Coordinates of N, CA and C in Angstrom, one line a residue:
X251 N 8.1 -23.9 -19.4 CA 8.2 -25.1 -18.6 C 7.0 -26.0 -18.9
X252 N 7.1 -27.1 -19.2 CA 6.4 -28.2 -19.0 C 5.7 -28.2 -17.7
X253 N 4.2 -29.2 -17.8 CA 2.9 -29.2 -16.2 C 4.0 -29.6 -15.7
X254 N 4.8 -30.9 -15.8 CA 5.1 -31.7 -15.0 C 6.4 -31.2 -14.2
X255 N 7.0 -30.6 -14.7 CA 8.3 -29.2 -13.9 C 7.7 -28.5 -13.2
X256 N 6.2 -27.9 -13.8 CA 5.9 -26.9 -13.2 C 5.2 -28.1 -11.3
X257 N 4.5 -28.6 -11.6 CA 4.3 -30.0 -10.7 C 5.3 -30.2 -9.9
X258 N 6.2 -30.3 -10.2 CA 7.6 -30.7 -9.3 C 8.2 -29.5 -8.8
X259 N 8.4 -28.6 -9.2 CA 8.8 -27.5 -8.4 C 7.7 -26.7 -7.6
X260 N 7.0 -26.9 -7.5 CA 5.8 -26.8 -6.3 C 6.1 -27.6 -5.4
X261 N 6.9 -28.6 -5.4 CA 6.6 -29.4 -4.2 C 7.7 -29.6 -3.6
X262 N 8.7 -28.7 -4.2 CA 10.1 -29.2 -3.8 C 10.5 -28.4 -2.1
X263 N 11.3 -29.1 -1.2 CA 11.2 -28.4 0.1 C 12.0 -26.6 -0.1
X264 N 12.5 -26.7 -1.0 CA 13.0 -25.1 -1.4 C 12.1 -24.3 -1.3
X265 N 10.8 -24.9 -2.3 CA 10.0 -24.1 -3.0 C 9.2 -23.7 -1.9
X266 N 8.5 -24.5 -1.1 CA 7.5 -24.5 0.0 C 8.1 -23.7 1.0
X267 N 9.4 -23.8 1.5 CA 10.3 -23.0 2.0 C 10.3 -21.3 1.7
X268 N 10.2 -21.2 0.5 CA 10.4 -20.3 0.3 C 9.5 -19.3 0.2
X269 N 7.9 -20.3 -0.3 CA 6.8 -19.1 -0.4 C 6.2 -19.2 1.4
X270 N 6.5 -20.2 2.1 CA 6.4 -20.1 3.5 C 6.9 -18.4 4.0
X271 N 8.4 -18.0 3.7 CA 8.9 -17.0 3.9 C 8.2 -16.0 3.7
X272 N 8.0 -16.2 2.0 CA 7.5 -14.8 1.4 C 5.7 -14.4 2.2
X273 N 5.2 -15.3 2.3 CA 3.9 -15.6 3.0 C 3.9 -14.4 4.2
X274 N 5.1 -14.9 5.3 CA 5.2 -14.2 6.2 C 5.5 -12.9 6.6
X275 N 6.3 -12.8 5.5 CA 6.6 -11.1 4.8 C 5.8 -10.3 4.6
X276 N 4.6 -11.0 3.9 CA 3.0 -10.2 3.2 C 2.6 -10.2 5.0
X277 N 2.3 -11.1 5.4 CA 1.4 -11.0 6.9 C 2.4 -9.8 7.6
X278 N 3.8 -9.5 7.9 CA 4.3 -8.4 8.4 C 3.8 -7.2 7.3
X279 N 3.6 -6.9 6.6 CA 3.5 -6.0 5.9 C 1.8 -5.7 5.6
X280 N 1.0 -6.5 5.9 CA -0.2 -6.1 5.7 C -0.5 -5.7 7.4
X281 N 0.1 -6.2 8.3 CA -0.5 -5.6 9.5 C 0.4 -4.5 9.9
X282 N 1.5 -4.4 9.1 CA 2.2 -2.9 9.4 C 1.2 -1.8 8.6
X283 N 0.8 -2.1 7.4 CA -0.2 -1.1 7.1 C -1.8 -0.7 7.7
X284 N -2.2 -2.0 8.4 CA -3.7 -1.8 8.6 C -3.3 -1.0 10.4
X285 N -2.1 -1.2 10.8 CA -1.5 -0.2 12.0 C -1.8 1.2 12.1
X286 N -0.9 1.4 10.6 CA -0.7 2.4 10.3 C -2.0 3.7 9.7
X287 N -2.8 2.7 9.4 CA -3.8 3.3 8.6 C -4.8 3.3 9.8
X288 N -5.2 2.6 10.8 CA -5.8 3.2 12.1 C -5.0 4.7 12.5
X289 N -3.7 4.6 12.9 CA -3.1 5.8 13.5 C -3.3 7.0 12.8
X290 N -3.5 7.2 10.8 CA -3.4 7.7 10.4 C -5.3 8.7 11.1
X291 N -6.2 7.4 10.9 CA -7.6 7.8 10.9 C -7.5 8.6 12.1
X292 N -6.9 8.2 13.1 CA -7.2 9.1 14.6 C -6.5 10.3 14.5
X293 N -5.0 10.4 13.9 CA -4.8 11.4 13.4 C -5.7 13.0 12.9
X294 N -6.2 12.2 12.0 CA -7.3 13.0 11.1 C -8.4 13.6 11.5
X295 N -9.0 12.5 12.3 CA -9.9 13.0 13.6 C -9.7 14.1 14.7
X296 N -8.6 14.1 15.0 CA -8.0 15.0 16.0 C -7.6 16.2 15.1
X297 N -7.0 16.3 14.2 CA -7.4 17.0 13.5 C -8.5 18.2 13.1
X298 N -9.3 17.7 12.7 CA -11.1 17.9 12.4 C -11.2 18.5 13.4
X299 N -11.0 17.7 14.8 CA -11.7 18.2 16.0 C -11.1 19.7 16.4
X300 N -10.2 19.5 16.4 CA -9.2 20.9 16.4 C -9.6 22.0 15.8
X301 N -10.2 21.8 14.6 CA -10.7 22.8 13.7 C -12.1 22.9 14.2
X302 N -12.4 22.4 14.4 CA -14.4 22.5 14.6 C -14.1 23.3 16.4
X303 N -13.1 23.0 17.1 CA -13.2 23.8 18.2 C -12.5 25.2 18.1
X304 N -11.8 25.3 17.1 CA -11.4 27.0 16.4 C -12.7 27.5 16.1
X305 N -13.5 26.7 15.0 CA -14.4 27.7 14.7 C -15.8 28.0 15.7
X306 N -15.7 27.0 16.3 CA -16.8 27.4 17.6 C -16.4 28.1 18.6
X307 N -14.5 28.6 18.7 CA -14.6 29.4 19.5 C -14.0 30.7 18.8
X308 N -14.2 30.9 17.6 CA -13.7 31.7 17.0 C -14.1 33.6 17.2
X309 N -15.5 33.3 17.4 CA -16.1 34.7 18.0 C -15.8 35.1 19.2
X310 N -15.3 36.4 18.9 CA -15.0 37.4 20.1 C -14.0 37.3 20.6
X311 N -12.9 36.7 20.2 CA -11.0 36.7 19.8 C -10.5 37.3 19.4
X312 N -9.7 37.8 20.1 CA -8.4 38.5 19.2 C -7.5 38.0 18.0
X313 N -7.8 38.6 16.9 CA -7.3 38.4 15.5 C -6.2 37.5 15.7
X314 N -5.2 37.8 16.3 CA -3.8 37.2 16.3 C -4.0 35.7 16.6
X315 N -4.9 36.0 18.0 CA -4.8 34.6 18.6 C -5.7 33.7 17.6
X316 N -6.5 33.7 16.7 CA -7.3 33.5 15.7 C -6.3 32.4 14.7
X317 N -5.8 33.4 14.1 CA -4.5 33.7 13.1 C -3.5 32.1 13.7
X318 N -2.8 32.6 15.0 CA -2.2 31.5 15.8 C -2.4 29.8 15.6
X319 N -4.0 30.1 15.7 CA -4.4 28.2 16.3 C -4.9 27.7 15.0
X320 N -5.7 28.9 13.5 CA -5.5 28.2 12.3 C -4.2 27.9 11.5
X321 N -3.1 28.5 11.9 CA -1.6 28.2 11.5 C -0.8 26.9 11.9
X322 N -1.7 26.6 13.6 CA -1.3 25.3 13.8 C -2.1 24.2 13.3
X323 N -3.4 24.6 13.0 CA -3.9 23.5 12.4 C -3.4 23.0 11.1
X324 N -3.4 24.2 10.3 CA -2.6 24.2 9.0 C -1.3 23.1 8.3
X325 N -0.3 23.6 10.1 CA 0.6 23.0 10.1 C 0.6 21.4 10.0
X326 N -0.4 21.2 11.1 CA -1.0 19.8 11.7 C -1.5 18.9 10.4
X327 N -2.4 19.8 9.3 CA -2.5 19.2 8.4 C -1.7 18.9 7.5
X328 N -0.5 19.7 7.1 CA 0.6 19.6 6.1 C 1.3 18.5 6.8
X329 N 2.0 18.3 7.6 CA 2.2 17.1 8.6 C 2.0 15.8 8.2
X330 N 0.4 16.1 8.6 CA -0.5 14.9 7.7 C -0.3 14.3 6.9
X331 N -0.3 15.1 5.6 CA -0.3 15.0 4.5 C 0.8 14.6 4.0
X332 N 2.4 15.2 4.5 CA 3.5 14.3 4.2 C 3.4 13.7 4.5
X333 N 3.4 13.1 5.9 CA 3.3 11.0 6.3 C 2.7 10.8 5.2
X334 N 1.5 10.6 5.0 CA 0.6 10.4 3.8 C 1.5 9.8 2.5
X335 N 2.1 10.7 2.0 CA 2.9 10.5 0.8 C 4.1 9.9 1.5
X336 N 4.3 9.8 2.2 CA 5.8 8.8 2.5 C 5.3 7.7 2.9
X337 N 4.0 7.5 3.8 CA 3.2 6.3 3.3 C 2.9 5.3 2.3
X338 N 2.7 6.5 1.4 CA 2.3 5.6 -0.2 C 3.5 5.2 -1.1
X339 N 4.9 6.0 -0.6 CA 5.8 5.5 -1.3 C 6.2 4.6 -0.8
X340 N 6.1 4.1 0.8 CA 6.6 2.6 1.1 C 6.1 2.0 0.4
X341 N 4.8 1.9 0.6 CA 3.5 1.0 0.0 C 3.6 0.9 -1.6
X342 N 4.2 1.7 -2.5 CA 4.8 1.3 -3.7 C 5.9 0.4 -3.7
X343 N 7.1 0.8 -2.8 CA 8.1 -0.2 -2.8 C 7.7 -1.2 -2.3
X344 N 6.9 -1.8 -1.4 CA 6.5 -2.9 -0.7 C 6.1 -3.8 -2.0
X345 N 4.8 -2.8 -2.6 CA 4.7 -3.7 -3.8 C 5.6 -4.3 -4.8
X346 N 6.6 -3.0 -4.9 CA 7.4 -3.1 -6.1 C 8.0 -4.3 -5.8
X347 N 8.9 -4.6 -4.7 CA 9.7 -5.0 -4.0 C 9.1 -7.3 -4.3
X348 N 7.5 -7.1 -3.9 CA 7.0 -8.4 -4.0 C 6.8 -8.7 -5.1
X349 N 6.6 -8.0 -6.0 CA 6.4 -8.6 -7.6 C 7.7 -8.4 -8.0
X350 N 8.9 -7.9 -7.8 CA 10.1 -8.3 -8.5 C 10.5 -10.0 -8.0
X351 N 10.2 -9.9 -6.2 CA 10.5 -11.3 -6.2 C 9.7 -12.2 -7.0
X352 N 8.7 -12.6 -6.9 CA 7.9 -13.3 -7.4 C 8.1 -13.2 -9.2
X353 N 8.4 -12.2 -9.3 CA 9.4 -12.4 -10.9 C 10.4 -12.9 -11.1
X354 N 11.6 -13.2 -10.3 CA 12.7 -13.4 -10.6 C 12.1 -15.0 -10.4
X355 N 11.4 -15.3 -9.2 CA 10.9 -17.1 -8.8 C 10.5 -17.5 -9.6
X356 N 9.7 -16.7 -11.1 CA 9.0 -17.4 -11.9 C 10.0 -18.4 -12.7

């Protein structure tokens, strides 16, 4: 395309319209992740905490009950760690999803 197409389609009410939209998509999508990525951190922390109070009360327990609260932690962290990866797959498609548009607009 020629400056002067490129010039004129910038300014067309479609165009402004349109990246108005896309604009507001990115702002839904960057504050659904910076949400998400707080909940994840407290998550994590509670976590941690959970473990550091296993091992501080770890002496002078019965094996089983031992056994018990590192299996929930375990769990707690596997948990984690899927969100995590189902996290990152939105967050690929989110991307994917804005650079296809913005390719097809080109």
């Amino acid at each position: 395309k020629t400056l002067e197409a490129r010039a004129a389609i910038g300014k067309s009410p479609g165009e402004i319209k349109f990246f108005k939209h896309l604009h507001a998509e990115l702002k839904k999508a960057i504050y659904f992740f910076g949400r998400v990525e707080e909940e994840f951190i407290i998550r994590e922390e509670r976590v941690r905490d959970g473990m550091e109070i296993i091992k501080k009360t770890n002496t002078g327990t019965v094996a089983s009950n031992t056994t018990e609260k590192w299996s929930t932690i375990a769990k707690s962290f596997y948990r984690l760690y899927k969100d995590l990866l189902l996290l990152e797959t939105f967050a690929i498609m989110t991307y994917c999803s804005f650079s296809k548009i913005l390719k097809k607009h080109d």
